[in-house]
Amino acid sequence: MDKSEAKIILQAYRANGADATDPHFTEALQLAGIDAELKAWFAEQQAFDRAISAKLRSAPVPADLRASILAGRKVVPAPIWWRRPAALIAVVAAMLMLLAIPFMLQTRNTPQFSEFKRDSMSFLDSLNKLDMSSKDHETVRAWLAAHGGHKQFSLPTQLGGKPSLGCRIFEWKGNKVTLICFNTTVGKKFEEVHLLVVDERAIRNRPPEGKPVFESNGEWDTASWRDDGLAYVLFGHAKNHGKLEQLF
Amino acid sequence: MENAEFEQLVNQYYEALYRFALSLTRSEAASCDLTQQTFYLWAAKGHQLRDRTKAKSWLFTTLHREFLGSKRRETRFPHHEMKEVDHELPTVLPTVVNDLDGSTVMESLLLVDELYRAPLMLFYLEDFSYQEIAEQLEIPIGTVMSRLNRGKAQLRQLVAGASQSKSEKIISLNDTRKEAKSRG
């Protein structure tokens, strides 16, 4: 930096010292500290600026200006509350909260999928009758359609080829549940699986869509999945472990 | 907006805003209008400013924009490259400035080229750094430096001229006494 550049930069240095910590001036100030001619020039500049600044800051202002501004304010309409972004956001948030409350309450009261599985196992443990009996899937569907069951249920690929035993409709926590039993016997040993179907909206923490999750739960093995608005749990006896996977 | 906040802002900035407006318009009446208009805009739109600490910047920027809008310029201010002022500047001692009254110094400032008046006024109000002046006027920092440099040079010449005029108008007491005695 030469003296000419330093002078241009130092012209922007306020005489009240407000720019003392601005690094933009550091080099020019350092140069002014070691160059006698620049130092004298800068001192004279600062004195001139101080004097001008003091004069301009004391230049008279019309006596009635302040009163005019304040009086004028009284005829300026206050901003309409709903045009204020903060107010608008607050109102929208409150409305969303109000709309969300029933949903939140409903969600809080919605049982977990794990509860559904647990209660279903208890139900199966004590299962001793079906509402109807048929080995034909279409007959079962027709009966379910006539009695308010889940007639649109879909079946895993291999299970679709197994004959049904029958079905039953029951209520669980205010929700309709459809039970369809299948004969999965291979060879001489009788085997069965039980498919429970419920609307997915009736439960929280639902199983994944499409792909089944296999688990072992004591005496039962389970496969759980969702498809087209319905949640499914397929129960097989644990003593036939590994058979559920073969039904998909 | 609360009236108390509005009044506080008026108390803090109306004088500086007026002086800035005067440096732009060179008219007391127009400056009053511009200052009032700026505060009315604040009353109507200031609530949109989330960071209330930027109210001062908002006011000065708005006033400047209003001024430019009122002028309906067709051509923009050209940007000047930083360049040394090569002509000889008159030496103006601070004591000379101190002998002048505020109105005279303001009148000198108002004779500075329009291009330089706004940055000069903001600089001498001492409320804004060169960077803030650049933001207020929406021009590059280098342009602020250049305009301050050239503007100060003009102001020096004008203040020197005002001082000279004033000294020429001063009637020496001794001369008056001599004249009175001679009339005697």
Coordinates of C-alpha atoms in Angstrom, one line a residue:
Chain A
M1 CA 0.0 0.0 0.0
D2 CA 1.4 3.4 -0.9
K3 CA 0.5 6.7 0.6
S4 CA -2.1 7.6 -2.0
E5 CA -4.1 4.4 -1.3
A6 CA -3.7 4.9 2.4
K7 CA -5.2 8.4 2.1
I8 CA -8.2 7.2 0.2
I9 CA -8.8 4.5 2.7
L10 CA -8.3 6.8 5.7
Q11 CA -10.8 9.3 4.3
A12 CA -13.4 6.7 5.3
Y13 CA -12.1 6.5 8.9
R14 CA -14.6 8.1 11.3
A15 CA -13.1 10.8 13.5
N16 CA -15.0 9.5 16.5
G17 CA -12.9 6.3 16.6
A18 CA -15.8 4.0 15.8
D19 CA -13.7 2.3 13.1
A20 CA -10.7 1.6 15.3
T21 CA -11.3 -2.1 15.3
D22 CA -12.1 -2.4 11.6
P23 CA -9.2 -4.5 10.1
H24 CA -9.8 -2.7 6.7
F25 CA -8.0 0.3 8.2
T26 CA -5.2 -1.5 9.9
E27 CA -2.5 -1.3 7.2
A28 CA -3.3 2.3 6.4
L29 CA -3.2 3.3 10.0
Q30 CA 0.1 1.5 10.4
L31 CA 1.6 3.4 7.5
A32 CA 0.3 6.6 9.0
G33 CA 2.2 5.7 12.2
I34 CA 5.5 5.5 10.5
D35 CA 5.2 8.1 7.7
A36 CA 5.5 11.6 9.1
E37 CA 3.9 13.3 6.1
L38 CA 0.9 10.9 6.1
K39 CA 0.6 11.1 9.8
A40 CA 0.3 14.9 9.6
W41 CA -2.1 14.7 6.8
F42 CA -4.3 12.2 8.7
A43 CA -4.3 14.3 11.8
E44 CA -5.4 17.3 9.8
Q45 CA -8.1 15.2 8.1
Q46 CA -9.4 14.0 11.4
A47 CA -9.5 17.4 12.9
F48 CA -11.4 18.7 9.8
D49 CA -13.8 15.8 9.9
R50 CA -14.4 16.3 13.6
A51 CA -15.2 20.0 13.1
I52 CA -17.5 19.3 10.1
S53 CA -19.2 16.5 11.8
A54 CA -19.9 18.6 14.9
K55 CA -21.3 21.4 12.8
L56 CA -23.5 19.2 10.6
R57 CA -24.8 17.3 13.6
S58 CA -25.8 20.6 15.1
A59 CA -27.5 21.9 12.0
P60 CA -30.9 23.2 12.9
V61 CA -33.9 20.9 12.5
P62 CA -37.4 22.5 12.1
A63 CA -38.9 22.9 15.5
D64 CA -42.2 21.4 14.6
L65 CA -40.9 18.4 12.7
R66 CA -41.0 15.9 15.6
A67 CA -44.5 17.0 16.6
S68 CA -45.7 16.7 12.9
I69 CA -44.3 13.2 12.6
L70 CA -46.0 12.1 15.9
A71 CA -49.3 13.8 15.0
G72 CA -49.2 12.2 11.5
R73 CA -48.7 8.8 13.1
K74 CA -52.1 9.1 14.6
V75 CA -53.8 9.2 11.3
V76 CA -51.8 6.4 9.8
P77 CA -53.9 3.3 10.1
A78 CA -52.4 0.7 12.3
P79 CA -51.4 -2.4 10.4
I80 CA -54.3 -4.8 10.1
W81 CA -53.5 -7.7 12.5
W82 CA -54.0 -10.4 9.9
R83 CA -51.5 -8.7 7.6
R84 CA -48.8 -9.1 10.2
P85 CA -46.7 -12.2 9.4
A86 CA -46.2 -13.1 13.0
A87 CA -49.9 -12.8 13.9
L88 CA -50.9 -14.7 10.8
I89 CA -48.5 -17.5 11.6
A90 CA -49.7 -17.6 15.1
V91 CA -53.4 -17.8 14.0
V92 CA -52.6 -20.5 11.4
A93 CA -50.7 -22.5 14.0
A94 CA -53.5 -22.2 16.5
M95 CA -56.0 -23.4 13.8
L96 CA -53.8 -26.3 12.9
M97 CA -53.5 -27.2 16.5
L98 CA -57.3 -27.1 16.9
L99 CA -57.7 -29.3 13.8
A100 CA -54.9 -31.6 15.0
I101 CA -56.3 -32.1 18.5
P102 CA -59.0 -34.7 17.6
F103 CA -56.4 -36.5 15.5
M104 CA -53.8 -36.3 18.3
L105 CA -56.4 -37.6 20.8
Q106 CA -57.4 -40.3 18.3
T107 CA -53.7 -41.2 17.8
R108 CA -53.1 -41.3 21.5
N109 CA -56.0 -43.7 21.9
T110 CA -55.1 -45.8 19.0
P111 CA -53.7 -49.2 20.2
Q112 CA -50.3 -50.3 19.1
F113 CA -49.9 -53.1 16.6
S114 CA -48.0 -55.1 19.3
E115 CA -51.2 -55.0 21.4
F116 CA -53.1 -56.3 18.5
K117 CA -50.7 -59.2 18.1
R118 CA -50.7 -60.0 21.8
D119 CA -54.5 -60.0 22.1
S120 CA -54.8 -62.0 18.8
M121 CA -52.5 -64.7 20.3
S122 CA -54.7 -64.8 23.4
F123 CA -57.8 -65.0 21.2
L124 CA -56.2 -67.9 19.2
D125 CA -55.2 -69.7 22.3
S126 CA -58.8 -69.9 23.3
L127 CA -60.3 -70.2 19.8
N128 CA -62.9 -73.0 19.8
K129 CA -65.3 -72.0 17.0
L130 CA -65.6 -70.3 13.6
D131 CA -68.6 -68.3 12.3
M132 CA -68.6 -70.3 9.0
S133 CA -66.7 -73.2 7.6
S134 CA -65.6 -73.6 4.0
K135 CA -62.5 -74.7 2.1
D136 CA -63.3 -72.4 -0.8
H137 CA -61.8 -69.0 -0.6
E138 CA -64.5 -67.4 -2.7
T139 CA -67.2 -68.8 -0.4
V140 CA -65.4 -67.3 2.5
R141 CA -65.1 -63.9 0.8
A142 CA -68.8 -64.0 0.0
W143 CA -69.7 -64.7 3.5
L144 CA -67.4 -62.0 4.8
A145 CA -69.0 -59.5 2.3
A146 CA -72.4 -60.4 3.6
H147 CA -71.4 -60.0 7.2
G148 CA -69.2 -56.9 7.2
G149 CA -65.9 -58.7 7.2
H150 CA -62.7 -57.9 5.2
K151 CA -63.7 -59.5 2.0
Q152 CA -60.9 -57.8 0.0
F153 CA -58.1 -59.5 1.9
S154 CA -55.1 -60.6 -0.1
L155 CA -53.1 -63.7 0.5
P156 CA -49.4 -64.6 0.3
T157 CA -48.6 -66.4 -2.9
Q158 CA -48.3 -69.9 -1.5
L159 CA -51.1 -69.5 1.0
G160 CA -53.5 -68.6 -1.8
G161 CA -53.2 -72.2 -3.0
K162 CA -54.1 -73.7 0.4
P163 CA -57.7 -74.5 1.3
S164 CA -59.4 -72.4 3.9
L165 CA -61.0 -73.9 7.0
G166 CA -63.4 -71.1 7.6
C167 CA -63.6 -67.6 9.1
R168 CA -64.8 -65.6 12.0
I169 CA -65.5 -61.9 12.6
F170 CA -65.0 -60.4 16.0
E171 CA -64.4 -57.0 17.6
W172 CA -61.2 -55.8 19.2
K173 CA -61.1 -52.5 21.0
G174 CA -64.0 -51.3 18.9
N175 CA -62.5 -52.4 15.6
K176 CA -63.7 -55.2 13.4
V177 CA -61.2 -58.1 12.9
T178 CA -61.5 -60.9 10.4
L179 CA -60.0 -64.3 11.1
I180 CA -59.5 -66.7 8.3
C181 CA -58.1 -70.1 9.0
F182 CA -56.2 -72.2 6.4
N183 CA -55.3 -75.8 6.2
T184 CA -51.6 -76.0 5.4
T185 CA -51.2 -79.7 5.9
V186 CA -48.4 -81.3 4.0
G187 CA -48.3 -85.0 4.2
K188 CA -50.1 -86.7 7.1
K189 CA -49.5 -84.2 9.8
F190 CA -52.3 -81.6 10.1
E191 CA -51.1 -78.1 10.1
E192 CA -53.0 -74.8 10.1
V193 CA -52.3 -71.1 10.0
H194 CA -54.6 -68.2 11.1
L195 CA -54.7 -65.0 9.2
L196 CA -56.0 -61.9 11.1
V197 CA -57.0 -58.8 9.2
V198 CA -57.7 -55.4 10.6
D199 CA -57.9 -51.9 9.1
E200 CA -54.5 -50.3 9.4
R201 CA -56.0 -47.1 10.7
A202 CA -57.1 -49.0 13.8
I203 CA -53.5 -49.4 15.0
R204 CA -50.3 -47.5 15.5
N205 CA -46.7 -48.6 14.8
R206 CA -48.0 -50.7 11.9
P207 CA -46.0 -53.4 10.2
P208 CA -44.2 -52.4 6.9
E209 CA -46.1 -52.2 3.7
G210 CA -45.8 -55.2 1.5
K211 CA -42.8 -57.1 2.9
P212 CA -43.7 -59.4 5.8
V213 CA -41.8 -59.3 9.1
F214 CA -41.3 -62.7 10.7
E215 CA -41.1 -63.1 14.4
S216 CA -41.3 -65.8 17.0
N217 CA -43.6 -65.2 20.0
G218 CA -43.6 -68.1 22.4
E219 CA -45.9 -70.7 21.0
W220 CA -46.6 -68.7 17.9
D221 CA -44.6 -67.7 14.9
T222 CA -46.0 -64.6 13.2
A223 CA -45.6 -62.8 9.8
S224 CA -46.9 -59.3 9.8
W225 CA -47.4 -56.9 6.9
R226 CA -49.6 -54.2 5.4
D227 CA -51.3 -54.1 2.1
D228 CA -53.8 -51.7 0.6
G229 CA -55.1 -50.3 3.8
L230 CA -55.2 -53.5 5.7
A231 CA -52.9 -54.9 8.4
Y232 CA -52.2 -58.6 8.4
V233 CA -50.8 -61.0 10.9
L234 CA -50.4 -64.6 10.0
F235 CA -50.0 -67.0 12.9
G236 CA -48.4 -70.4 12.8
H237 CA -47.6 -72.8 15.6
A238 CA -44.0 -72.4 16.7
K239 CA -43.6 -76.2 16.5
N240 CA -43.8 -75.8 12.8
H241 CA -41.1 -73.1 12.8
G242 CA -40.0 -72.0 9.4
K243 CA -43.2 -72.9 7.7
L244 CA -44.6 -69.4 7.5
E245 CA -41.8 -68.2 5.3
Q246 CA -42.7 -70.9 2.9
L247 CA -46.1 -69.5 2.4
F248 CA -44.8 -66.3 0.8
Chain B
M1 CA -46.7 -1.3 16.3
E2 CA -46.8 0.2 19.8
N3 CA -47.0 4.0 19.9
A4 CA -44.2 4.0 22.5
E5 CA -41.8 2.2 20.2
F6 CA -42.7 4.6 17.3
E7 CA -42.2 7.6 19.5
Q8 CA -38.9 6.3 20.7
L9 CA -37.7 5.8 17.1
V10 CA -38.8 9.3 16.2
N11 CA -36.9 10.7 19.2
Q12 CA -33.8 8.8 18.3
Y13 CA -33.5 9.4 14.6
Y14 CA -35.7 12.1 13.3
E15 CA -33.0 14.8 13.4
A16 CA -30.4 12.6 11.7
L17 CA -32.9 11.6 9.1
Y18 CA -33.9 15.2 8.5
R19 CA -30.3 16.2 8.0
F20 CA -29.7 13.3 5.7
A21 CA -32.9 14.2 3.8
L22 CA -31.7 17.8 3.6
S23 CA -28.4 16.7 2.1
L24 CA -30.4 14.9 -0.6
T25 CA -33.1 17.4 -1.4
R26 CA -31.5 20.8 -0.4
S27 CA -35.0 21.9 0.6
E28 CA -36.2 22.2 4.1
A29 CA -39.8 21.5 3.1
A30 CA -39.0 18.5 1.0
S31 CA -36.8 17.2 3.8
C32 CA -39.6 17.4 6.3
D33 CA -41.9 15.6 3.9
L34 CA -39.3 12.9 3.2
T35 CA -38.6 12.4 6.9
Q36 CA -42.3 12.2 7.7
Q37 CA -42.9 9.9 4.8
T38 CA -40.2 7.6 6.1
F39 CA -41.7 7.3 9.5
Y40 CA -45.2 6.8 8.1
L41 CA -43.8 3.9 6.0
W42 CA -42.3 2.5 9.2
A43 CA -45.7 2.8 10.9
A44 CA -47.3 0.9 8.1
K45 CA -44.6 -1.6 7.3
G46 CA -42.1 -1.6 10.1
H47 CA -43.7 -4.6 11.7
Q48 CA -42.3 -6.7 8.8
L49 CA -38.8 -6.1 10.1
R50 CA -38.1 -9.0 12.4
D51 CA -34.8 -7.8 13.7
R52 CA -35.7 -4.6 15.5
T53 CA -32.1 -3.7 15.9
K54 CA -32.0 -2.9 12.2
A55 CA -34.7 -0.2 12.5
K56 CA -32.1 2.6 12.0
S57 CA -30.7 1.0 8.8
W58 CA -34.3 0.4 7.6
L59 CA -35.2 4.1 8.2
F60 CA -32.2 5.5 6.4
T61 CA -32.4 3.0 3.5
T62 CA -36.1 3.7 3.1
L63 CA -35.6 7.5 3.1
H64 CA -33.0 7.2 0.5
R65 CA -35.2 5.0 -1.7
E66 CA -38.1 7.3 -1.3
F67 CA -35.9 10.2 -2.4
L68 CA -34.7 8.3 -5.5
G69 CA -38.2 7.2 -6.2
S70 CA -39.5 10.7 -6.0
K71 CA -36.9 11.9 -8.4
R72 CA -37.9 9.1 -10.9
R73 CA -34.5 9.0 -12.3
E74 CA -34.0 7.6 -15.7
T75 CA -30.3 7.2 -15.4
R76 CA -28.5 5.6 -12.5
F77 CA -25.6 7.1 -10.7
P78 CA -22.4 6.0 -12.5
H79 CA -20.0 4.1 -10.3
H80 CA -16.6 5.7 -10.0
E81 CA -13.4 3.8 -9.7
M82 CA -11.2 4.6 -6.7
K83 CA -8.7 7.2 -7.9
E84 CA -6.5 9.7 -6.2
V85 CA -7.8 13.2 -6.1
D86 CA -5.0 14.9 -7.8
H87 CA -5.9 18.5 -7.6
E88 CA -4.6 20.7 -4.9
L89 CA -6.9 21.0 -2.0
P90 CA -7.2 24.2 0.0
T91 CA -6.1 24.0 3.6
V92 CA -9.0 24.5 5.9
L93 CA -8.0 24.8 9.5
P94 CA -10.5 23.2 12.0
T95 CA -10.6 26.6 13.7
V96 CA -12.0 28.1 10.5
V97 CA -14.7 25.5 10.5
N98 CA -15.4 26.1 14.1
D99 CA -15.9 29.8 13.4
L100 CA -18.6 29.0 11.0
D101 CA -22.1 28.2 12.2
G102 CA -23.9 24.9 11.5
S103 CA -26.1 26.4 8.8
T104 CA -23.2 27.7 6.9
V105 CA -21.4 24.3 6.9
M106 CA -24.7 22.7 5.9
E107 CA -25.1 25.2 3.1
S108 CA -21.6 24.3 1.9
L109 CA -22.4 20.6 2.0
L110 CA -25.6 21.3 0.0
L111 CA -23.4 22.8 -2.8
V112 CA -21.4 19.5 -3.1
D113 CA -22.3 17.5 -6.1
E114 CA -25.4 15.5 -5.5
L115 CA -23.5 12.2 -6.1
Y116 CA -21.3 12.8 -3.1
R117 CA -23.7 14.5 -0.7
A118 CA -25.5 11.4 0.6
P119 CA -22.3 9.4 1.5
L120 CA -20.8 12.5 3.0
M121 CA -23.8 13.3 5.2
L122 CA -24.0 9.7 6.4
F123 CA -20.3 9.8 7.1
Y124 CA -20.4 13.0 9.1
L125 CA -23.5 11.8 11.1
E126 CA -20.9 9.3 12.3
D127 CA -23.6 6.7 12.8
F128 CA -22.6 4.6 9.9
S129 CA -19.4 2.9 8.8
Y130 CA -18.4 3.0 5.2
Q131 CA -19.7 -0.5 4.9
E132 CA -23.1 0.5 6.3
I133 CA -23.1 3.5 4.0
A134 CA -22.7 1.2 1.1
E135 CA -25.7 -0.8 2.3
Q136 CA -27.8 2.3 2.9
L137 CA -27.1 3.6 -0.5
E138 CA -26.9 0.2 -2.2
I139 CA -23.6 0.9 -3.9
P140 CA -20.3 -0.9 -3.7
I141 CA -17.9 -0.2 -0.9
G142 CA -15.3 1.1 -3.3
T143 CA -17.7 3.6 -4.7
V144 CA -18.4 4.8 -1.1
M145 CA -14.6 5.3 -0.6
S146 CA -14.4 7.1 -3.9
R147 CA -17.3 9.4 -3.3
L148 CA -16.1 10.2 0.2
N149 CA -12.8 11.1 -1.2
R150 CA -14.1 13.4 -3.9
G151 CA -16.9 14.7 -1.8
K152 CA -14.6 15.8 1.0
A153 CA -12.4 17.5 -1.5
Q154 CA -15.4 19.6 -2.8
L155 CA -16.5 20.3 0.7
R156 CA -13.1 21.6 1.6
Q157 CA -13.2 24.0 -1.3
L158 CA -16.7 25.1 -0.5
V159 CA -16.0 25.6 3.2
A160 CA -12.9 27.6 2.4
G161 CA -15.0 29.8 0.1
A162 CA -17.6 30.3 2.7
S163 CA -15.0 31.2 5.2
Q164 CA -13.5 33.7 2.8
S165 CA -16.9 35.3 2.1
K166 CA -17.5 35.6 5.8
S167 CA -14.2 37.2 6.5
E168 CA -14.9 39.7 3.7
K169 CA -18.2 40.6 5.3
I170 CA -16.6 41.2 8.7
I171 CA -16.3 44.9 9.5
S172 CA -13.3 45.7 11.5
L173 CA -14.2 47.4 14.8
N174 CA -11.0 49.4 14.6
D175 CA -11.9 50.5 11.0
T176 CA -15.4 51.4 12.3
R177 CA -13.9 53.5 15.1
K178 CA -11.5 55.2 12.7
E179 CA -14.4 55.9 10.3
A180 CA -16.5 57.2 13.1
K181 CA -13.6 59.4 14.3
S182 CA -13.0 60.7 10.8
R183 CA -16.6 61.6 10.5
G184 CA -16.3 63.0 13.7

